[in-house]
CSV table of C-alpha atoms in Angstrom, one decimal:
chain,number,residue,atom,x,y,z
A,1154,MET,CA,82.6,52.7,100.9
A,1155,LYS,CA,82.9,51.8,104.6
A,1156,ASP,CA,80.0,49.8,106.0
A,1157,TYR,CA,78.5,51.8,108.7
A,1158,ASP,CA,75.3,49.6,109.1
A,1159,ALA,CA,74.6,47.9,112.4
A,1160,VAL,CA,75.1,44.1,112.2
A,1161,PRO,CA,71.5,43.1,113.1
A,1162,LEU,CA,70.2,45.4,110.4
A,1163,VAL,CA,72.6,44.0,107.8
A,1164,LYS,CA,71.4,40.5,108.7
A,1165,LEU,CA,67.8,41.6,108.2
A,1166,PHE,CA,68.7,43.1,104.8
A,1167,GLU,CA,70.1,39.8,103.8
A,1168,HIS,CA,67.1,37.8,105.0
A,1169,PHE,CA,64.7,40.0,103.0
A,1170,GLU,CA,67.0,39.9,100.0
A,1171,ARG,CA,66.7,36.1,99.9
A,1172,LEU,CA,63.0,36.4,99.3
A,1173,PRO,CA,61.9,35.9,95.6
A,1174,GLY,CA,61.8,39.0,93.5
A,1175,ILE,CA,63.3,41.2,96.3
A,1176,GLY,CA,66.5,43.1,95.2
A,1177,ARG,CA,69.0,44.8,97.5
A,1178,LYS,CA,67.2,48.2,97.6
A,1179,THR,CA,63.8,46.8,98.2
A,1180,ALA,CA,65.2,44.5,101.0
A,1181,GLN,CA,66.7,47.6,102.7
A,1182,ARG,CA,63.4,49.4,102.4
A,1183,LEU,CA,61.5,46.5,103.9
A,1184,ALA,CA,64.0,46.2,106.7
A,1185,TYR,CA,63.7,49.9,107.5
A,1186,SER,CA,59.9,49.6,107.5
A,1187,ILE,CA,60.3,46.9,110.2
A,1188,LEU,CA,62.2,49.4,112.3
A,1189,GLU,CA,59.3,51.8,112.0
A,1190,MET,CA,56.7,49.3,113.0
A,1191,ASP,CA,55.2,48.9,116.4
A,1192,GLU,CA,57.2,46.4,118.5
A,1193,LYS,CA,54.1,44.3,119.1
A,1194,VAL,CA,53.4,44.0,115.4
A,1195,VAL,CA,56.9,42.9,114.6
A,1196,LYS,CA,56.8,40.3,117.3
A,1197,ASP,CA,53.5,39.0,115.9
A,1198,PHE,CA,54.9,39.0,112.4
A,1199,ALA,CA,58.0,37.0,113.5
A,1200,GLU,CA,55.9,34.5,115.5
A,1201,CYS,CA,53.6,34.2,112.6
A,1202,MET,CA,56.5,33.2,110.3
A,1203,ILE,CA,57.7,30.5,112.7
A,1204,ASN,CA,54.1,29.3,113.3
A,1205,VAL,CA,53.4,29.0,109.6
A,1206,LYS,CA,56.5,26.9,109.1
A,1207,LYS,CA,55.5,24.7,112.1
A,1208,SER,CA,51.8,24.2,111.4
A,1209,ILE,CA,51.6,24.2,107.6
A,1210,HIS,CA,52.4,21.0,105.7
A,1211,TYR,CA,51.1,19.1,102.7
A,1212,CYS,CA,47.5,17.8,102.5
A,1213,LYS,CA,47.6,14.0,102.6
A,1214,LEU,CA,45.5,13.9,99.5
A,1215,CYS,CA,46.3,16.8,97.1
A,1216,CYS,CA,49.7,17.9,98.5
A,1217,ASN,CA,48.5,21.6,98.7
A,1218,PHE,CA,49.6,23.5,101.8
A,1219,THR,CA,47.2,23.1,104.8
A,1220,ASP,CA,47.3,23.1,108.6
A,1221,ARG,CA,45.0,20.0,108.7
A,1222,ASP,CA,45.4,16.4,107.7
A,1223,ILE,CA,43.1,16.8,104.7
A,1224,CYS,CA,42.8,20.3,103.3
A,1225,PRO,CA,39.5,22.2,103.1
A,1226,ILE,CA,39.2,21.8,99.3
A,1227,CYS,CA,39.6,18.0,99.5
A,1228,SER,CA,37.1,17.8,102.3
A,1229,ASP,CA,34.5,20.2,100.9
A,1230,PRO,CA,31.4,18.1,100.3
A,1231,GLU,CA,30.1,20.6,97.8
A,1232,ARG,CA,33.0,20.0,95.3
A,1233,ASP,CA,32.9,17.6,92.4
A,1234,THR,CA,35.1,14.7,93.4
A,1235,SER,CA,35.3,13.1,90.0
A,1236,LYS,CA,37.9,15.5,88.5
A,1237,ILE,CA,41.4,16.4,89.5
A,1238,CYS,CA,43.3,19.4,88.1
A,1239,ILE,CA,47.1,18.9,88.2
A,1240,VAL,CA,49.1,22.1,89.0
A,1241,GLU,CA,52.8,22.8,89.6
A,1242,ASP,CA,52.4,25.0,92.6
A,1243,PRO,CA,50.0,26.0,95.4
A,1244,LYS,CA,49.9,29.5,93.9
A,1245,ASP,CA,48.3,28.0,90.8
A,1246,VAL,CA,45.4,26.6,93.0
A,1247,LYS,CA,44.8,30.1,94.3
A,1248,ALA,CA,44.8,31.4,90.7
A,1249,PHE,CA,42.1,28.9,89.7
A,1250,GLU,CA,40.1,29.6,92.8
A,1251,ARG,CA,40.2,33.3,92.1
A,1252,ALA,CA,38.8,32.6,88.6
A,1253,LYS,CA,35.7,30.9,90.2
A,1254,GLU,CA,35.1,28.5,87.4
A,1255,TYR,CA,36.5,25.1,88.5
A,1256,ASN,CA,34.7,23.4,91.4
A,1257,ALA,CA,36.4,20.0,91.6
A,1258,LEU,CA,39.7,18.8,93.1
A,1259,TYR,CA,43.4,19.6,92.6
A,1260,HIS,CA,46.7,17.9,92.9
A,1261,VAL,CA,49.8,19.9,93.5
A,1262,ILE,CA,53.0,18.2,92.2
A,1263,HIS,CA,55.3,20.9,93.5
A,1264,GLY,CA,57.6,21.5,90.5
A,1265,VAL,CA,58.2,20.2,87.0
A,1266,ILE,CA,60.5,17.6,85.5
A,1267,SER,CA,63.7,19.5,84.8
A,1268,PRO,CA,66.8,17.3,84.1
A,1269,LEU,CA,69.1,20.4,84.1
A,1270,ASN,CA,68.1,21.1,87.7
A,1271,GLY,CA,68.3,17.4,88.6
A,1272,ILE,CA,64.5,17.1,89.1
A,1273,GLY,CA,63.1,13.9,87.8
A,1274,PRO,CA,59.5,12.5,88.1
A,1275,ASP,CA,60.4,10.9,91.5
A,1276,GLN,CA,60.9,14.3,93.1
A,1277,LEU,CA,57.4,15.3,92.1
A,1278,HIS,CA,54.3,14.3,94.1
A,1279,LEU,CA,53.1,11.8,91.5
A,1280,LYS,CA,52.9,8.7,93.8
A,1281,GLU,CA,50.2,10.5,95.8
A,1282,LEU,CA,48.3,11.2,92.6
A,1283,VAL,CA,48.5,7.5,91.5
A,1284,ASP,CA,47.2,6.5,94.9
A,1285,ARG,CA,44.2,8.8,94.6
A,1286,LEU,CA,43.3,7.4,91.2
A,1287,SER,CA,43.5,3.8,92.4
A,1288,SER,CA,40.2,4.3,94.2
A,1289,GLY,CA,38.5,4.5,90.8
A,1290,LYS,CA,36.3,7.5,91.8
A,1291,ILE,CA,38.3,9.9,89.6
A,1292,LYS,CA,36.9,10.1,86.1
A,1293,GLU,CA,39.1,12.9,84.6
A,1294,VAL,CA,42.5,14.4,85.2
A,1295,ILE,CA,43.0,17.9,83.8
A,1296,LEU,CA,46.7,18.9,83.3
A,1297,ALA,CA,47.3,22.5,84.1
A,1298,THR,CA,51.1,22.9,84.1
A,1299,ASN,CA,52.6,26.1,82.8
A,1300,PRO,CA,53.1,26.4,79.0
A,1301,THR,CA,56.9,26.1,79.3
A,1302,VAL,CA,59.1,23.4,77.9
A,1303,GLU,CA,59.4,21.8,81.3
A,1304,GLY,CA,55.7,22.2,82.1
A,1305,GLU,CA,54.7,20.6,78.8
A,1306,ALA,CA,57.2,17.7,79.2
A,1307,THR,CA,55.8,17.1,82.7
A,1308,SER,CA,52.2,17.0,81.4
A,1309,LEU,CA,53.2,14.6,78.7
A,1310,TYR,CA,54.9,12.4,81.3
A,1311,ILE,CA,51.9,12.4,83.5
A,1312,SER,CA,49.5,11.8,80.6
A,1313,LYS,CA,51.5,8.6,79.6
A,1314,LEU,CA,51.6,7.5,83.3
A,1315,LEU,CA,47.9,7.8,83.8
A,1316,LYS,CA,46.4,6.7,80.5
A,1317,PRO,CA,46.9,3.0,81.2
A,1318,MET,CA,44.8,3.5,84.4
A,1319,GLY,CA,41.7,4.1,82.2
A,1320,VAL,CA,41.2,7.7,83.3
A,1321,LYS,CA,40.3,10.5,80.9
A,1322,VAL,CA,43.3,12.9,80.7
A,1323,SER,CA,42.8,16.4,79.3
A,1324,ARG,CA,44.8,19.6,79.4
A,1325,ILE,CA,43.7,23.2,79.7
A,1326,ALA,CA,43.5,25.3,76.5
A,1327,TYR,CA,46.5,27.3,75.3
A,1328,GLY,CA,45.7,30.2,73.0
A,1329,ILE,CA,45.2,33.9,72.8
A,1330,PRO,CA,44.6,35.4,76.3
A,1331,LEU,CA,41.5,37.5,76.6
A,1332,GLY,CA,42.1,41.2,76.0
A,1333,ALA,CA,45.2,40.5,74.0
A,1334,VAL,CA,45.9,42.0,70.5
A,1335,LEU,CA,46.6,39.5,67.8
A,1336,GLU,CA,49.1,41.8,66.1
A,1337,TYR,CA,51.4,41.7,69.2
A,1338,THR,CA,50.9,38.0,70.1
A,1339,ASP,CA,54.0,35.9,69.9
A,1340,GLY,CA,54.3,33.3,67.1
A,1341,GLU,CA,54.3,30.3,69.4
A,1342,THR,CA,51.0,31.4,70.9
A,1343,LEU,CA,49.5,32.0,67.5
A,1344,ARG,CA,50.7,28.6,66.3
A,1345,ARG,CA,49.0,27.0,69.3
A,1346,ALA,CA,45.8,29.0,68.8
A,1347,ILE,CA,45.4,28.1,65.1
A,1348,ASN,CA,46.2,24.4,65.7
A,1349,ASP,CA,43.9,24.1,68.7
A,1350,ARG,CA,41.0,25.8,67.0
A,1351,ILE,CA,37.5,24.7,68.0
A,1352,GLU,CA,34.6,24.2,65.7
A,1353,MET,CA,31.8,26.6,66.3
B,924,MET,CA,34.9,32.5,96.6
B,925,LYS,CA,35.2,30.4,99.7
B,926,ASP,CA,38.4,31.0,101.7
B,927,TYR,CA,40.2,27.7,101.8
B,928,ASP,CA,43.5,29.1,103.2
B,929,ALA,CA,44.8,28.0,106.6
B,930,VAL,CA,44.5,30.7,109.2
B,931,PRO,CA,48.3,31.0,110.0
B,932,LEU,CA,49.1,31.4,106.3
B,933,VAL,CA,46.4,34.1,105.9
B,934,LYS,CA,47.9,36.0,108.9
B,935,LEU,CA,51.3,35.8,107.2
B,936,PHE,CA,49.8,37.1,103.9
B,937,GLU,CA,48.5,40.1,105.9
B,938,HIS,CA,51.8,40.8,107.6
B,939,PHE,CA,53.7,40.9,104.3
B,940,GLU,CA,50.9,43.0,102.7
B,941,ARG,CA,51.5,45.6,105.4
B,942,LEU,CA,55.1,46.2,104.2
B,943,PRO,CA,55.6,49.2,101.9
B,944,GLY,CA,55.2,48.5,98.2
B,945,ILE,CA,54.0,45.0,98.7
B,946,GLY,CA,50.6,44.2,97.2
B,947,ARG,CA,48.3,41.2,97.8
B,948,LYS,CA,49.9,38.9,95.2
B,949,THR,CA,53.5,39.7,96.1
B,950,ALA,CA,52.6,39.2,99.8
B,951,GLN,CA,51.2,35.7,99.0
B,952,ARG,CA,54.3,34.9,96.9
B,953,LEU,CA,56.6,35.9,99.8
B,954,ALA,CA,54.5,33.9,102.4
B,955,TYR,CA,54.7,30.8,100.2
B,956,SER,CA,58.5,31.3,99.9
B,957,ILE,CA,58.7,31.2,103.7
B,958,LEU,CA,57.0,27.8,103.5
B,959,GLU,CA,59.6,26.6,101.2
B,960,MET,CA,62.5,27.8,103.2
B,961,ASP,CA,64.5,25.7,105.6
B,962,GLU,CA,63.0,25.8,109.1
B,963,LYS,CA,66.3,27.0,110.6
B,964,VAL,CA,66.5,29.9,108.2
B,965,VAL,CA,62.9,31.0,108.9
B,966,LYS,CA,63.6,30.9,112.7
B,967,ASP,CA,66.7,33.0,112.2
B,968,PHE,CA,64.8,35.5,110.0
B,969,ALA,CA,62.1,35.8,112.7
B,970,GLU,CA,64.6,36.2,115.5
B,971,CYS,CA,66.5,38.7,113.4
B,972,MET,CA,63.4,40.8,113.0
B,973,ILE,CA,62.7,40.9,116.7
B,974,ASN,CA,66.4,41.5,117.5
B,975,VAL,CA,66.6,44.5,115.1
B,976,LYS,CA,63.5,46.0,116.7
B,977,LYS,CA,65.1,45.6,120.2
B,978,SER,CA,68.7,46.6,119.5
B,979,ILE,CA,68.4,49.4,116.9
B,980,HIS,CA,67.5,52.9,118.0
B,981,TYR,CA,68.4,56.5,117.1
B,982,CYS,CA,72.0,57.7,117.3
B,983,LYS,CA,72.1,60.2,120.2
B,984,LEU,CA,73.8,62.8,117.8
B,985,CYS,CA,72.5,62.3,114.3
B,986,CYS,CA,69.2,60.3,114.9
B,987,ASN,CA,70.2,57.7,112.2
B,988,PHE,CA,69.5,54.1,113.2
B,989,THR,CA,72.3,52.4,115.1
B,990,ASP,CA,72.8,49.7,117.7
B,991,ARG,CA,75.3,51.9,119.6
B,992,ASP,CA,74.9,55.1,121.6
B,993,ILE,CA,76.8,57.1,118.9
B,994,CYS,CA,76.6,55.7,115.4
B,995,PRO,CA,79.8,54.7,113.4
B,996,ILE,CA,79.5,57.7,111.1
B,997,CYS,CA,79.3,60.2,114.0
B,998,SER,CA,82.2,58.5,115.7
B,999,ASP,CA,84.4,58.0,112.6
B,1000,PRO,CA,87.6,60.1,113.2
B,1001,GLU,CA,88.3,60.3,109.5
B,1002,ARG,CA,85.1,62.3,108.7
B,1003,ASP,CA,84.9,66.0,108.4
B,1004,THR,CA,83.0,67.2,111.6
B,1005,SER,CA,82.4,70.8,110.4
B,1006,LYS,CA,79.5,70.0,108.1
B,1007,ILE,CA,76.1,68.4,108.7
B,1008,CYS,CA,73.8,67.2,105.9
B,1009,ILE,CA,70.1,67.2,106.8
B,1010,VAL,CA,68.1,64.3,105.4
B,1011,GLU,CA,64.5,63.2,105.9
B,1012,ASP,CA,65.2,59.5,106.2
B,1013,PRO,CA,67.9,57.0,107.1
B,1014,LYS,CA,67.6,55.6,103.5
B,1015,ASP,CA,68.8,59.0,102.3
B,1016,VAL,CA,72.0,58.6,104.3
B,1017,LYS,CA,72.6,55.3,102.6
B,1018,ALA,CA,72.0,56.9,99.2
B,1019,PHE,CA,74.7,59.6,99.9
B,1020,GLU,CA,77.1,57.0,101.2
B,1021,ARG,CA,76.6,54.9,98.0
B,1022,ALA,CA,77.5,58.0,96.0
B,1023,LYS,CA,80.9,58.2,97.8
B,1024,GLU,CA,81.3,62.0,97.6
B,1025,TYR,CA,80.3,63.4,100.9
B,1026,ASN,CA,82.6,62.7,103.9
B,1027,ALA,CA,81.1,64.7,106.7
B,1028,LEU,CA,78.2,64.2,109.1
B,1029,TYR,CA,74.4,63.8,108.7
B,1030,HIS,CA,71.3,64.6,110.7
B,1031,VAL,CA,68.2,62.5,110.1
B,1032,ILE,CA,65.0,64.5,110.9
B,1033,HIS,CA,62.7,61.5,110.3
B,1034,GLY,CA,60.0,63.1,108.1
B,1035,VAL,CA,58.9,66.4,106.7
B,1036,ILE,CA,56.6,69.1,107.9
B,1037,SER,CA,53.2,68.1,106.6
B,1038,PRO,CA,50.2,69.9,108.2
B,1039,LEU,CA,47.7,67.7,106.3
B,1040,ASN,CA,49.2,64.6,108.1
B,1041,GLY,CA,49.4,66.5,111.4
B,1042,ILE,CA,53.2,66.6,111.3
B,1043,GLY,CA,54.6,69.9,112.6
B,1044,PRO,CA,58.3,70.9,113.2
B,1045,ASP,CA,58.0,69.6,116.8
B,1046,GLN,CA,57.6,66.0,115.6
B,1047,LEU,CA,60.8,66.2,113.6
B,1048,HIS,CA,64.2,65.7,115.2
B,1049,LEU,CA,65.2,69.4,115.1
B,1050,LYS,CA,65.9,69.9,118.8
B,1051,GLU,CA,68.8,67.4,118.5
B,1052,LEU,CA,70.1,69.4,115.5
B,1053,VAL,CA,70.0,72.7,117.4
B,1054,ASP,CA,71.9,71.0,120.3
B,1055,ARG,CA,74.6,69.8,117.9
B,1056,LEU,CA,75.0,73.3,116.5
B,1057,SER,CA,75.3,75.0,119.9
B,1058,SER,CA,78.8,73.5,120.3
B,1059,GLY,CA,80.0,75.9,117.6
B,1060,LYS,CA,82.0,73.3,115.8
B,1061,ILE,CA,79.6,73.0,112.8
B,1062,LYS,CA,80.4,75.5,110.1
B,1063,GLU,CA,77.9,74.5,107.5
B,1064,VAL,CA,74.5,72.8,107.3
B,1065,ILE,CA,73.5,71.3,103.9
B,1066,LEU,CA,69.8,70.8,103.4
B,1067,ALA,CA,69.1,67.6,101.4
B,1068,THR,CA,65.3,67.1,101.8
B,1069,ASN,CA,63.4,65.7,98.8
B,1070,PRO,CA,62.3,68.2,96.1
B,1071,THR,CA,58.7,68.0,97.0
B,1072,VAL,CA,56.4,70.7,98.4
B,1073,GLU,CA,56.8,69.3,101.9
B,1074,GLY,CA,60.5,68.7,101.6
B,1075,GLU,CA,61.1,72.3,100.4
B,1076,ALA,CA,58.9,73.8,103.1
B,1077,THR,CA,60.8,71.8,105.7
B,1078,SER,CA,64.1,73.0,104.3
B,1079,LEU,CA,62.9,76.6,104.4
B,1080,TYR,CA,61.8,76.2,108.0
B,1081,ILE,CA,65.1,74.7,109.0
B,1082,SER,CA,67.0,77.4,107.1
B,1083,LYS,CA,65.1,80.2,109.0
B,1084,LEU,CA,65.6,78.3,112.3
B,1085,LEU,CA,69.4,78.0,111.9
B,1086,LYS,CA,70.5,81.2,110.2
B,1087,PRO,CA,70.3,83.3,113.5
B,1088,MET,CA,72.7,80.8,114.9
B,1089,GLY,CA,75.4,82.1,112.6
B,1090,VAL,CA,75.9,78.9,110.7
B,1091,LYS,CA,76.2,78.7,106.9
B,1092,VAL,CA,73.1,77.1,105.4
B,1093,SER,CA,73.1,75.6,101.9
B,1094,ARG,CA,71.0,73.2,100.0
B,1095,ILE,CA,71.9,70.5,97.4
B,1096,ALA,CA,71.4,71.4,93.8
B,1097,TYR,CA,68.2,70.7,91.9
B,1098,GLY,CA,68.4,70.4,88.1
B,1099,ILE,CA,68.7,68.0,85.2
B,1100,PRO,CA,69.8,64.5,86.4
B,1101,LEU,CA,72.8,63.1,84.7
B,1102,GLY,CA,71.8,60.9,81.7
B,1103,ALA,CA,68.4,62.6,81.3
B,1104,VAL,CA,67.2,64.0,78.0
B,1105,LEU,CA,66.2,67.7,78.1
B,1106,GLU,CA,63.3,67.0,75.7
B,1107,TYR,CA,61.6,64.7,78.2
B,1108,THR,CA,62.5,66.6,81.3
B,1109,ASP,CA,59.4,68.1,83.2
B,1110,GLY,CA,58.8,71.8,83.2
B,1111,GLU,CA,59.4,72.3,86.9
B,1112,THR,CA,62.9,70.7,86.7
B,1113,LEU,CA,63.7,72.8,83.6
B,1114,ARG,CA,62.6,76.0,85.4
B,1115,ARG,CA,64.8,75.1,88.4
B,1116,ALA,CA,67.7,74.3,86.1
B,1117,ILE,CA,67.6,77.5,84.2
B,1118,ASN,CA,67.1,79.7,87.4
B,1119,ASP,CA,69.9,77.9,89.3
B,1120,ARG,CA,72.4,78.1,86.4
B,1121,ILE,CA,76.1,78.4,87.4
B,1122,GLU,CA,78.7,80.6,85.8
B,1123,MET,CA,81.4,78.7,84.0
């Protein structure tokens, strides 16, 4: 098959294809949709991309993405400042915020310990976490890494790191998700659910 | 839920969400992935978007997207110039080219007749098609619109428009797709398949 596509269009296909979860056909569909957009909108989209990259950085306290020094969550006077919830990724903060239950602070470590990928504890944002705890205001750290091998190993590491500092360390509950059917729940989840049972 | 997101990031969420097939959560995931990219790559991506919009336009003959006056398919001396395949969309040209069977010309009409959406024949690129036929070199026009109500109505319209010009008008075959199971094929497709049967 000869390649009849114009070079700028092929370059745009490739850029879209590099985004997570976007395959070749979707990338082409997205690139074509750019061609059908208003020129002003495309310009604004492109500038927005560059602008985000320039203006967004890590919050000095929690390492979540923000365009200020201290992010709006860390500087919100209405939030409980005695607890920190540790998450792997800024998207996890959004997930908790959507759930509207937790009203204290977060700390984003940006990844998990993964020796196979060459990621050790030093590459995670743990130093910033230890600094936050040294003030003594934090009473509890809640570990909310993903229930994967790496996520759990990371939680274990953080737990061992923080316990000597005299702070309460907990982790979110693993178990049967709401709306699930026991019959179709995987064995590992059932094992967790039965072992982590709670007295009623 | 308070909105804690930085304004530039929210704007980028919205831009991604405007793309076809991208919902809110995917848009956020894509925007976050931009944040994690190298600044140079993001700049190139953004410039590429603007550049595509500036340099890509319709081919003067077939109305497919190209960065030249006449697109590479129309100007390829190795292609059969006696046939034109009519498609709704540039993505359909790509689909036929992937199939590696058709080696003649295309004409992209950019849409279908759809009175409900206010799209009549005048909004489609049919004038350019009639101009191409007036040279007398084209012997056959193959209609390849989608098998939808609008697609078929559009094909019927084009067929009636072109027949007086003395050109052979055909349409691609509708029927059971290869690999499908008859038992699960919808009634409309089965009706088509039985009516359009071919003598062996």
